GROMACS .gro file of C-alpha atoms in nm:
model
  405
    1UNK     CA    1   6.265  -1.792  -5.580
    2UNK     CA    2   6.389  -2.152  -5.603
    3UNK     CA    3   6.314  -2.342  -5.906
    4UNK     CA    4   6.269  -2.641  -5.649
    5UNK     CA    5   6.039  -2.512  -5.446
    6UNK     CA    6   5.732  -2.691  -5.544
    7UNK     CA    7   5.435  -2.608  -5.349
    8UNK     CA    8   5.229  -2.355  -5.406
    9UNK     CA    9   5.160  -2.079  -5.027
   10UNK     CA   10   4.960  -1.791  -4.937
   11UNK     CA   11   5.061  -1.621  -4.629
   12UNK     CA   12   4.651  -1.574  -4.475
   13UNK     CA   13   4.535  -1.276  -4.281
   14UNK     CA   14   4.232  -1.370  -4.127
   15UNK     CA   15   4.043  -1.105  -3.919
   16UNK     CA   16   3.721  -1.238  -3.747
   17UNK     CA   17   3.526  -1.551  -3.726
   18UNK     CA   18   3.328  -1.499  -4.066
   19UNK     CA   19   3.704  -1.516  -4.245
   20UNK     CA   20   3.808  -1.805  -4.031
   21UNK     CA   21   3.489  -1.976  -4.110
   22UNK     CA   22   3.492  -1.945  -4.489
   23UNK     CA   23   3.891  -2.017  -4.569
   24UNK     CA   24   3.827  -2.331  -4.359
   25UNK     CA   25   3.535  -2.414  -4.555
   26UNK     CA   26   3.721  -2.380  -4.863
   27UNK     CA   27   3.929  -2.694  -4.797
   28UNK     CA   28   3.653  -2.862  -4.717
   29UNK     CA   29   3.660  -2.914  -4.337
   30UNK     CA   30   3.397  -3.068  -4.120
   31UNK     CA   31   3.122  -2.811  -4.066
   32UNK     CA   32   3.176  -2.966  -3.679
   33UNK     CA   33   3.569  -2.925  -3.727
   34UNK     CA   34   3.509  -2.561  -3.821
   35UNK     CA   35   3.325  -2.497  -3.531
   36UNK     CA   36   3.586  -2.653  -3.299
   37UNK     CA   37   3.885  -2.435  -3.506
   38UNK     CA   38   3.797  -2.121  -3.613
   39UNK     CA   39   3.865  -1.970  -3.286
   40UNK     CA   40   4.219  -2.083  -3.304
   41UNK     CA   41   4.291  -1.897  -3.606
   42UNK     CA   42   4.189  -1.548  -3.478
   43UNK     CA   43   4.462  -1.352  -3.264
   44UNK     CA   44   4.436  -1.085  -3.058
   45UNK     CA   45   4.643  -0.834  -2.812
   46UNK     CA   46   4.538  -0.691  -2.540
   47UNK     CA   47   4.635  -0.437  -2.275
   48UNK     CA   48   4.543  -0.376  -1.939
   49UNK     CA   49   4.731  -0.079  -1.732
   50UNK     CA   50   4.788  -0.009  -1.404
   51UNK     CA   51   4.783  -0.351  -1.196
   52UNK     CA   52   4.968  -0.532  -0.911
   53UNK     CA   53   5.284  -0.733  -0.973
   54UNK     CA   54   5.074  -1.038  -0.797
   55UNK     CA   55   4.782  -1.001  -1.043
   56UNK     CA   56   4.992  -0.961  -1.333
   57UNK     CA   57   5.211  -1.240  -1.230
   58UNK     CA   58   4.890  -1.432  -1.239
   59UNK     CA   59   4.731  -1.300  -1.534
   60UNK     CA   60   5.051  -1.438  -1.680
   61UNK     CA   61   5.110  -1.775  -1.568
   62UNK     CA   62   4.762  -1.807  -1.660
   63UNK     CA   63   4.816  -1.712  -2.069
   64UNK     CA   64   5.099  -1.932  -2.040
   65UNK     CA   65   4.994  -2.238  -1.935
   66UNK     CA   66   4.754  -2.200  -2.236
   67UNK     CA   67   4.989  -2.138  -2.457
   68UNK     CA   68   4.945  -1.765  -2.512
   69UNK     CA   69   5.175  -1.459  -2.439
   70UNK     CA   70   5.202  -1.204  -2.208
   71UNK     CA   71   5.467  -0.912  -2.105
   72UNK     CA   72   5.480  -0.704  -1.769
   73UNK     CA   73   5.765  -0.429  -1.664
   74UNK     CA   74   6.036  -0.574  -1.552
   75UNK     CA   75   6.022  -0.480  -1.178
   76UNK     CA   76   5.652  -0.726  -1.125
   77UNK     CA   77   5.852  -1.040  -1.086
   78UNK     CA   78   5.994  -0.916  -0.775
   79UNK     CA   79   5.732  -0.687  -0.677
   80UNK     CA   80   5.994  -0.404  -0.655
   81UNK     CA   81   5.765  -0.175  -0.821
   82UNK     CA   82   5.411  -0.137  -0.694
   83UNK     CA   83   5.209  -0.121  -1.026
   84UNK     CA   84   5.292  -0.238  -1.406
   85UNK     CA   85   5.076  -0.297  -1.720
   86UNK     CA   86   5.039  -0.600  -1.926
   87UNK     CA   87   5.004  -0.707  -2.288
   88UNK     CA   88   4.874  -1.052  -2.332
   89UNK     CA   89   4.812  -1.207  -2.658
   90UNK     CA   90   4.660  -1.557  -2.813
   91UNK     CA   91   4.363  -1.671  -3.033
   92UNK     CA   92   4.061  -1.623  -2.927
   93UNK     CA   93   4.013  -1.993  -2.825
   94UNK     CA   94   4.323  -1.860  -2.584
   95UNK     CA   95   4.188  -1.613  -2.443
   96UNK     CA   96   3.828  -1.686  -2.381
   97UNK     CA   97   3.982  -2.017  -2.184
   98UNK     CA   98   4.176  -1.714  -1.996
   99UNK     CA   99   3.883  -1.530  -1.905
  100UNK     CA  100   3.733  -1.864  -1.754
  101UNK     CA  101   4.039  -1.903  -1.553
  102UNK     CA  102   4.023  -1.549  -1.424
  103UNK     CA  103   3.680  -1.617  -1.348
  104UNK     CA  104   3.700  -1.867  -1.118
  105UNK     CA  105   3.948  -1.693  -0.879
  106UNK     CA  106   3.862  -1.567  -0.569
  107UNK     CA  107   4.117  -1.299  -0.464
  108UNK     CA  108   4.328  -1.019  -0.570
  109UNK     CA  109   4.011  -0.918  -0.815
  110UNK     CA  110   4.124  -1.156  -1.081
  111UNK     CA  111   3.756  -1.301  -1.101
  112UNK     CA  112   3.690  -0.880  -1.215
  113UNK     CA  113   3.963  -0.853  -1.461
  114UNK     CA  114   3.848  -1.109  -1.622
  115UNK     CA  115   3.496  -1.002  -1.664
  116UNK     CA  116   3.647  -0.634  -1.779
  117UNK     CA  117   3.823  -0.852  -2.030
  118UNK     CA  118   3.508  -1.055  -2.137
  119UNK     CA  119   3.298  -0.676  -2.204
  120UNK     CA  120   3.630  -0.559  -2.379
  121UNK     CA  121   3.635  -0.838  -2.593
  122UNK     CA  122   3.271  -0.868  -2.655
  123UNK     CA  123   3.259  -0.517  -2.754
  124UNK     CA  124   3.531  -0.494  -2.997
  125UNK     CA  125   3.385  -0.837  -3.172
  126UNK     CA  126   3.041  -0.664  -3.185
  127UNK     CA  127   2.934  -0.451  -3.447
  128UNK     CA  128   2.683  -0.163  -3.373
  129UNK     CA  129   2.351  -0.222  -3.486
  130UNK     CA  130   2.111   0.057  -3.444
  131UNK     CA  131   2.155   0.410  -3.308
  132UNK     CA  132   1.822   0.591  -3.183
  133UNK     CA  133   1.762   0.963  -3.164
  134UNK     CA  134   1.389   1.077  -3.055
  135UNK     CA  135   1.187   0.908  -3.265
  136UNK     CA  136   1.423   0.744  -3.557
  137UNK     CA  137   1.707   0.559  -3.629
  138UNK     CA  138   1.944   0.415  -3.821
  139UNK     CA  139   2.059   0.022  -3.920
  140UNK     CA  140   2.451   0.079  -3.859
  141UNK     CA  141   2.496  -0.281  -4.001
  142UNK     CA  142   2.351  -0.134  -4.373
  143UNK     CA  143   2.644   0.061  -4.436
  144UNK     CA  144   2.860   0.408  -4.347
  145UNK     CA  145   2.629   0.693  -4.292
  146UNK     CA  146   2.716   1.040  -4.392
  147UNK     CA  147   2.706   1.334  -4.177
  148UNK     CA  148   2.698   1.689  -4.358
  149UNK     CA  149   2.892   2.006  -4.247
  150UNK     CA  150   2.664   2.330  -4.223
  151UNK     CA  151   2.815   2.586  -4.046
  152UNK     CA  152   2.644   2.886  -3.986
  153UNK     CA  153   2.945   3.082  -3.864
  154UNK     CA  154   3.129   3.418  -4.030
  155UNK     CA  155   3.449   3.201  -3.899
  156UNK     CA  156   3.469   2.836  -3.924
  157UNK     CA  157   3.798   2.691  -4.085
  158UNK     CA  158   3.625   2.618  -4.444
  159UNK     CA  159   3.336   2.723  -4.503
  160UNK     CA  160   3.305   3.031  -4.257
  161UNK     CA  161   3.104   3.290  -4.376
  162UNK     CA  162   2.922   3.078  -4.685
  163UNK     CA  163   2.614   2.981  -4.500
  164UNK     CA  164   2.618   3.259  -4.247
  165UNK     CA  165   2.293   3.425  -4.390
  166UNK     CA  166   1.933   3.175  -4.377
  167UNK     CA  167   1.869   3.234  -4.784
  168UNK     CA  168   2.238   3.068  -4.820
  169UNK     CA  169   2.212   2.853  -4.526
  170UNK     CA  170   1.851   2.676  -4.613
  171UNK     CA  171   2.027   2.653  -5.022
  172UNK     CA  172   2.298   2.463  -4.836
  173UNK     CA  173   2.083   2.222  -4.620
  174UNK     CA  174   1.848   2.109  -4.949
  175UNK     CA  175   2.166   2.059  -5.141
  176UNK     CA  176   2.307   1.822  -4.872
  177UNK     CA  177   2.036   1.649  -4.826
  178UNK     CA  178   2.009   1.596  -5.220
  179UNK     CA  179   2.362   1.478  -5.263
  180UNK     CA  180   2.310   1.225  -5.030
  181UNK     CA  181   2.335   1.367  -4.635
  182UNK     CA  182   2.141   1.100  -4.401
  183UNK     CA  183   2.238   1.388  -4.093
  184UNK     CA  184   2.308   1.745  -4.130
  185UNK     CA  185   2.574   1.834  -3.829
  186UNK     CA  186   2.420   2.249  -3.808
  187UNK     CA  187   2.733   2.482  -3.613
  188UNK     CA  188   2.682   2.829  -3.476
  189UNK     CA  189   2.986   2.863  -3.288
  190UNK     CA  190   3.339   2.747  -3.482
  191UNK     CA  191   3.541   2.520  -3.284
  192UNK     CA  192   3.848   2.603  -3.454
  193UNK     CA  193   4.173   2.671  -3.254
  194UNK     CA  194   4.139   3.022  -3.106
  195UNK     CA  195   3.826   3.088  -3.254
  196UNK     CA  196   3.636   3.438  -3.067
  197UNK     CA  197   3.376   3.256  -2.843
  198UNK     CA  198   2.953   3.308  -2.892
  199UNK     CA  199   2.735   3.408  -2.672
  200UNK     CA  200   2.428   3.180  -2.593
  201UNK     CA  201   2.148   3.438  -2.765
  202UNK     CA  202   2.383   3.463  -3.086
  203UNK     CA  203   2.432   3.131  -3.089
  204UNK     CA  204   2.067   3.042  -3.108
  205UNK     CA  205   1.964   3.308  -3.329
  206UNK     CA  206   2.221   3.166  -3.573
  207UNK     CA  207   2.087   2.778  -3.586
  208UNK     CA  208   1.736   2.788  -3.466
  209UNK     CA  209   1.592   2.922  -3.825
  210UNK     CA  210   1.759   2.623  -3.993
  211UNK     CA  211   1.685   2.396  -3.736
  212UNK     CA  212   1.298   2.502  -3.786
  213UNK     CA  213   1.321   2.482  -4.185
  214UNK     CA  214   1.461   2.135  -4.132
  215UNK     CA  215   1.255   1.983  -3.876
  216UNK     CA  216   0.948   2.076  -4.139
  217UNK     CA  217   1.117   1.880  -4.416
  218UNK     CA  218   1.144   1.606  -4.219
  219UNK     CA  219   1.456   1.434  -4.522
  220UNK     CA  220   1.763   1.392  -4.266
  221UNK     CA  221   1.866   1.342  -3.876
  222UNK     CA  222   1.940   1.699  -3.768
  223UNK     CA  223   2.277   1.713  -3.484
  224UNK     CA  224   2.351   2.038  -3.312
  225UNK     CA  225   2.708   2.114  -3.269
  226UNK     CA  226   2.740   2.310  -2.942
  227UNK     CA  227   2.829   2.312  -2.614
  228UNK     CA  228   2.550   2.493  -2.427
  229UNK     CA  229   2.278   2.293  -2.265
  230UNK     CA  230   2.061   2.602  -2.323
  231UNK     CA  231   2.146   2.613  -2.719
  232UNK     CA  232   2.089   2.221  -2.728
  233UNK     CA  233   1.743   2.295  -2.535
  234UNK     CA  234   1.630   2.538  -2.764
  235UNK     CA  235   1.737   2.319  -3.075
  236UNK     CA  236   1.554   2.001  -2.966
  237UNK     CA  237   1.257   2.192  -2.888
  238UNK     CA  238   1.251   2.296  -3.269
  239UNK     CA  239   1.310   1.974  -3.392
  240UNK     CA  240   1.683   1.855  -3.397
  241UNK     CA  241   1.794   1.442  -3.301
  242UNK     CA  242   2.125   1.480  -3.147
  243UNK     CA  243   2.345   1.691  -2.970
  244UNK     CA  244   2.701   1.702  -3.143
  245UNK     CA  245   2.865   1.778  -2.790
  246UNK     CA  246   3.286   1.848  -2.860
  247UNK     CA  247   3.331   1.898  -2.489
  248UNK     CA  248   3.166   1.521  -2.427
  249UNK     CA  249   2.967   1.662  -2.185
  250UNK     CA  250   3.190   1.845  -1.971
  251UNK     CA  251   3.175   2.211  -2.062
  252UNK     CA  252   2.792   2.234  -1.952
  253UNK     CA  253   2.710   2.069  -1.638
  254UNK     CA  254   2.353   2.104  -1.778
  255UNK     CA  255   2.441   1.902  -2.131
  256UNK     CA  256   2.352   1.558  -2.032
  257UNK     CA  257   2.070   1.623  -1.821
  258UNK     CA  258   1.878   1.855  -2.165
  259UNK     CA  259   1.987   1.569  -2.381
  260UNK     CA  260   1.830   1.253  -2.185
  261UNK     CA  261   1.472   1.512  -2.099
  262UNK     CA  262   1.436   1.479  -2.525
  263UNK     CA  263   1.537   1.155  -2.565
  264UNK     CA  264   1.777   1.308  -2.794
  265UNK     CA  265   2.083   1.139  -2.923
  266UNK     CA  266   2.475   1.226  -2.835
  267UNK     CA  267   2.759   1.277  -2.965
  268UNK     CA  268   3.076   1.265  -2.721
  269UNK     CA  269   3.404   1.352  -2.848
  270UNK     CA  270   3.743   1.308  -2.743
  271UNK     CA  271   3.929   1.701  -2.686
  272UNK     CA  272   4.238   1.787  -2.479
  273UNK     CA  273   4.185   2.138  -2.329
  274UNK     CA  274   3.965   2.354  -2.515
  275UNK     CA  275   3.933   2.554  -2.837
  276UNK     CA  276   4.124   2.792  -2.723
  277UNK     CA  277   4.404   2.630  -2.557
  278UNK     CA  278   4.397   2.264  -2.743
  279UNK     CA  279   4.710   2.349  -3.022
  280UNK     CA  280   4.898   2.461  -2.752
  281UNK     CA  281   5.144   2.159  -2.784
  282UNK     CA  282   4.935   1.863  -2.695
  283UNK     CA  283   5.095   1.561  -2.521
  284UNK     CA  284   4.987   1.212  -2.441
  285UNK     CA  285   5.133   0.917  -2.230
  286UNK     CA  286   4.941   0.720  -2.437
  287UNK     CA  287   4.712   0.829  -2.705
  288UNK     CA  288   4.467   0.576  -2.743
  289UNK     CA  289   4.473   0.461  -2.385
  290UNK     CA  290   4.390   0.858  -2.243
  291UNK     CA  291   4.129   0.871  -2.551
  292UNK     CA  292   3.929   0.582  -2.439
  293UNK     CA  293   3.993   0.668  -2.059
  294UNK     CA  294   3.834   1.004  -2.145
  295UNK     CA  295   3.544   0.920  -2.341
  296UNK     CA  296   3.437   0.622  -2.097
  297UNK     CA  297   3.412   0.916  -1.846
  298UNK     CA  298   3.199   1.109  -2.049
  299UNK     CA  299   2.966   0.723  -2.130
  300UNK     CA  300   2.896   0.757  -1.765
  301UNK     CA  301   2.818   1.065  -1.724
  302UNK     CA  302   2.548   1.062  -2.036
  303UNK     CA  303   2.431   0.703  -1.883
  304UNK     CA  304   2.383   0.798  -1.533
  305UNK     CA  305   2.150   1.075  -1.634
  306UNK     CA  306   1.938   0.928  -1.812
  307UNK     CA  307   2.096   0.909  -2.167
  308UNK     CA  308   2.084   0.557  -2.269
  309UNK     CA  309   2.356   0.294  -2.458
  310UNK     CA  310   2.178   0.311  -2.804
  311UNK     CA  311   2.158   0.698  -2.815
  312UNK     CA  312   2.563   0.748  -2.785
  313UNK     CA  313   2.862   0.819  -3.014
  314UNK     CA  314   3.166   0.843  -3.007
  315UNK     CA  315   3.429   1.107  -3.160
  316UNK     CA  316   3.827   1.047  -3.121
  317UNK     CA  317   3.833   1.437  -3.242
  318UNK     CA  318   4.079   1.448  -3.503
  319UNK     CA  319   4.240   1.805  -3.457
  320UNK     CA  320   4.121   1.871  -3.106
  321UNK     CA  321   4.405   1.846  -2.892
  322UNK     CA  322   4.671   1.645  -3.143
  323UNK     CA  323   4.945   1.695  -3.367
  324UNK     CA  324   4.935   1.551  -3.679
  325UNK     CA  325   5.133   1.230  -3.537
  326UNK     CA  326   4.893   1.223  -3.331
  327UNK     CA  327   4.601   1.219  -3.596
  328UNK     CA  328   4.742   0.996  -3.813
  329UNK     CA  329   4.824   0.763  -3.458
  330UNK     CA  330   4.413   0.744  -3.443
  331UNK     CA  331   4.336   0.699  -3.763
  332UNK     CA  332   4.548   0.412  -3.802
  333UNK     CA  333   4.435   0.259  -3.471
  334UNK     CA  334   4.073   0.386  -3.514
  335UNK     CA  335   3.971  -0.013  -3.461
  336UNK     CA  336   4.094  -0.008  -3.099
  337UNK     CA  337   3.753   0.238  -2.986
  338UNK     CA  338   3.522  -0.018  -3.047
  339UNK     CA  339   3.638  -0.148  -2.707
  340UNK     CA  340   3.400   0.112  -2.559
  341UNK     CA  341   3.095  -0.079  -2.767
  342UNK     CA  342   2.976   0.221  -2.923
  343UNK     CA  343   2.909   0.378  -3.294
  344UNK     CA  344   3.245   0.560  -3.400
  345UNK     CA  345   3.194   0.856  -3.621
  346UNK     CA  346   3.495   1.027  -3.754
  347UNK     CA  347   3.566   1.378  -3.856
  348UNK     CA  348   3.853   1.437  -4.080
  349UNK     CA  349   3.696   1.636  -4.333
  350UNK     CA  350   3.969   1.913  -4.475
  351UNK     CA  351   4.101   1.957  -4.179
  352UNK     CA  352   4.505   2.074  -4.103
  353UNK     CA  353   4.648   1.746  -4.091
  354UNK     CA  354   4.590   1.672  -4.473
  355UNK     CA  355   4.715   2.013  -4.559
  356UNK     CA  356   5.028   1.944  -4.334
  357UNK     CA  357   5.083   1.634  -4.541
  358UNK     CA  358   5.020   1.758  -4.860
  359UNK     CA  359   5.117   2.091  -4.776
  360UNK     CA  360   4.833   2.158  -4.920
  361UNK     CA  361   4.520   2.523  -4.876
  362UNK     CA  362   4.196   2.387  -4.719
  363UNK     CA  363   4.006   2.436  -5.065
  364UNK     CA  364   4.276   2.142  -5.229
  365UNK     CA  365   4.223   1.878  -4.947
  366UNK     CA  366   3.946   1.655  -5.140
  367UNK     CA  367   4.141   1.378  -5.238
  368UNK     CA  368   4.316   1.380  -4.902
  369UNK     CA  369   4.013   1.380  -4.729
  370UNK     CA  370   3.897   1.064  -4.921
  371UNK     CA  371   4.219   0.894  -4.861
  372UNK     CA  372   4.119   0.943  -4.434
  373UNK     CA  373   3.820   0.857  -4.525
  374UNK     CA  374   3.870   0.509  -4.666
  375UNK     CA  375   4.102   0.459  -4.365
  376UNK     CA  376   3.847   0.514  -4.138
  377UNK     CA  377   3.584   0.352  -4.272
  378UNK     CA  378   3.790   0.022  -4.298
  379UNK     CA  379   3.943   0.081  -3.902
  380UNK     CA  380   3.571   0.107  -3.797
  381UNK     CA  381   3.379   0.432  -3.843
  382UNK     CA  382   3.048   0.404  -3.878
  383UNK     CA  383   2.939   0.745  -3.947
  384UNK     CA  384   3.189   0.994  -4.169
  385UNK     CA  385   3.155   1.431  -4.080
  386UNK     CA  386   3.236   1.549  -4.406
  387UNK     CA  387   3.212   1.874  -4.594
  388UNK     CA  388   3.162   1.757  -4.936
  389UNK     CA  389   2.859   1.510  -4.954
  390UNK     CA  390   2.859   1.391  -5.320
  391UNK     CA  391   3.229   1.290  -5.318
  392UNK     CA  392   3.237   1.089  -4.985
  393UNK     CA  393   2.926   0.900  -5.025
  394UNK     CA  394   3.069   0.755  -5.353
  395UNK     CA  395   3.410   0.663  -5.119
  396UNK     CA  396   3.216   0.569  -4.876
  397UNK     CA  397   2.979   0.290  -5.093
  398UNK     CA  398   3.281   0.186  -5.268
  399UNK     CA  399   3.479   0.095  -4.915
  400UNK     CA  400   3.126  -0.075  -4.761
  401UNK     CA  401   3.172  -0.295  -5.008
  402UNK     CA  402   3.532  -0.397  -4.946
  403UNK     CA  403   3.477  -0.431  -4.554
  404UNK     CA  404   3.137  -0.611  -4.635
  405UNK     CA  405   3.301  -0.872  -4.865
   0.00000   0.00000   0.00000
């Protein structure tokens, strides 16, 4: 460093309004002055696929002439290609003052696009506030909330075969409610790849006795991890919240219809292909884009019948469909789902990707678990599937606090 340089700088990130509002504070600007700023120092990028060279033209001169960004393939000046995406970028002052241009045009459905941009925006500025299921719920603002593994499978990846029997399984459920489980995720068919497929009767006879044990004890949200509207049925007669759904809703044309008859809560995650065929060298376009594009699909499908915005999920599903690039890809851009306005629950817990990193047996992937954890917490998860209760609660208090700050 040079012993003339003088002045003392930070380089800032600031992330959202509340951080805008205090580091201006700090200098002691105008409470009015602050109001009038802090939009200016927040920044944001945003893509839109798959529109015409004359609305991204637009969409363009538009963010321009305010001083913001944006990029289009290079064939849409010309309009020698028919269709290109966009990334446009600029503080949120920027943008919102794009949105009211868009707005006030009346062709080429640039007065639409701008609304679509208004909801995206809105929604990934928002933070969840309470998810229902039947008759309870939970404050998403409080903190993360902690969703226990208890599979009652001879098969599942981990802990296949531990809980398989009711004496072990009912042990299980008090000691993860104990250490700390607000939701106990209950699984009678593994979803591993390959795994041999259940029947409907075996499924049942495998959950229903700890969904009925419980339901009594009335401690902790109970989710049902199936497929089967019939399964779900059964399960929500006996007591159980939500339906933990890894097809989101399109394995069982049934699904959505059982769900929304309870008033039961959802669970809609993110899988390319199925069990049985997902590993089979998965390939995206565009990860997050073909997420999003897949789960909005399914959000219409639960909405439409019934199901409604406060009783809905979402999963990215680590290890359903992905290599670990892929995993990691999600993880890391986590953040991006809250475009879809919902609560984002993440399931990481042990699963191949840590032991591909760490090279690593599924009984030695705690502290890699934790590590995802954190990650996802801090990229917007508010609900964490995890296998070992005790441990991730304590990460997951210790990172509330650092988002919360």
């Amino acid at each position: 460093m040079s012993k003339s340089l003088t002045y003392n700088f930070r380089v800032m990130i600031i992330e959202n309004q509340k951080e805008a509002n205090h580091e201006l504070s700090t200098i002691g600007c105008d409470v009015e002055g602050i109001k009038i700023m802090r939009d200016k120092y927040t920044f944001y990028t945003i893509k839109i696929k798959d529109l015409s060279p004359t609305q991204v033209n637009i969409i363009k001169q538009e963010i321009l002439s305010l001083g913001g960004e944006a990029a289009t393939a290079r064939g849409a000046i010309d309009h020698s290609i028919k269709k290109s995406d966009t990334i446009i970028s600029g503080t949120l002052k920027q943008i919102e003052s794009l949105i009211n241009k868009l707005s006030s045009h009346k062709y080429f459905d640039l007065s639409k696009i701008g609304q679509a941009i208004k909801e995206a925006l809105r929604n990934f500025l928002a933070e969840p506030t309470l998810f229902k299921a039947r008759n309870l719920s939970i404050n998403l603002k409080k903190r993360t909330y902690i969703m226990g593994i208890l599979n009652v499978t001879p098969d599942s990846f981990y802990d296949g075969n531990k809980y398989y029997d009711y004496e072990n399984a009912i042990k299980r459920a008090d000691e993860l409610i104990s250490l700390g489980a607000d939701i106990i995720d209950i699984g009678g068919e593994s979803s591993r790849p390959r795994a041999k497929l259940v029947s409907e009767k075996e499924e049942i006879q495998r959950i229903l006795p700890v969904v009925k044990y419980l339901a009594k004890k009335k401690k902790c949200l109970i989710s049902i991890d199936t497929q089967k509207s019939k399964v779900a049925e059964k399960a929500l007669i006996a007591g159980a919240h939500i339906i933990n759904d890894i097809s989101a809703l399109n394995f069982d044309s049934k699904m959505a219809k059982t769900i929304a008859r309870y008033n039961a809560g959802v669970i809609l995650m993110h899988m390319q292909g199925s069990p049985k065929t997902m590993q089979n060298n998965p390939l995206y376009k565009d990860l997050i884009f073909e997420v999003i594009s897949y789960l909005k699909k399914s959000i219409e499908i639960a909405e439409k019948t019934g199901i409604l915005s406060d009783q809905i999920i979402v999963d990215p599903g680590f290890g359903f469909g992905k290599t670990i690039t892929h995993n990691l890809t999600l993880l890391k851009k986590l953040k991006e789902l809250k475009i879809l306005g919902y609560p984002i629950l993440a399931g990481t817990s042990r699963k191949s990707m840590i032991g591909n990193i760490l090279n690593l047996p599924v009984d030695k992937r705690l502290m890699g678990t934790a590590a995802t954890v954190v990650l996802a917490i801090l990229n917007g998860a508010n609900i964490i599937r995890v296998h070992d209760v005790e441990e991730m609660r304590e990460v997951a208090k210790t990172t509330d606090l650092i988002v919360r700050v």
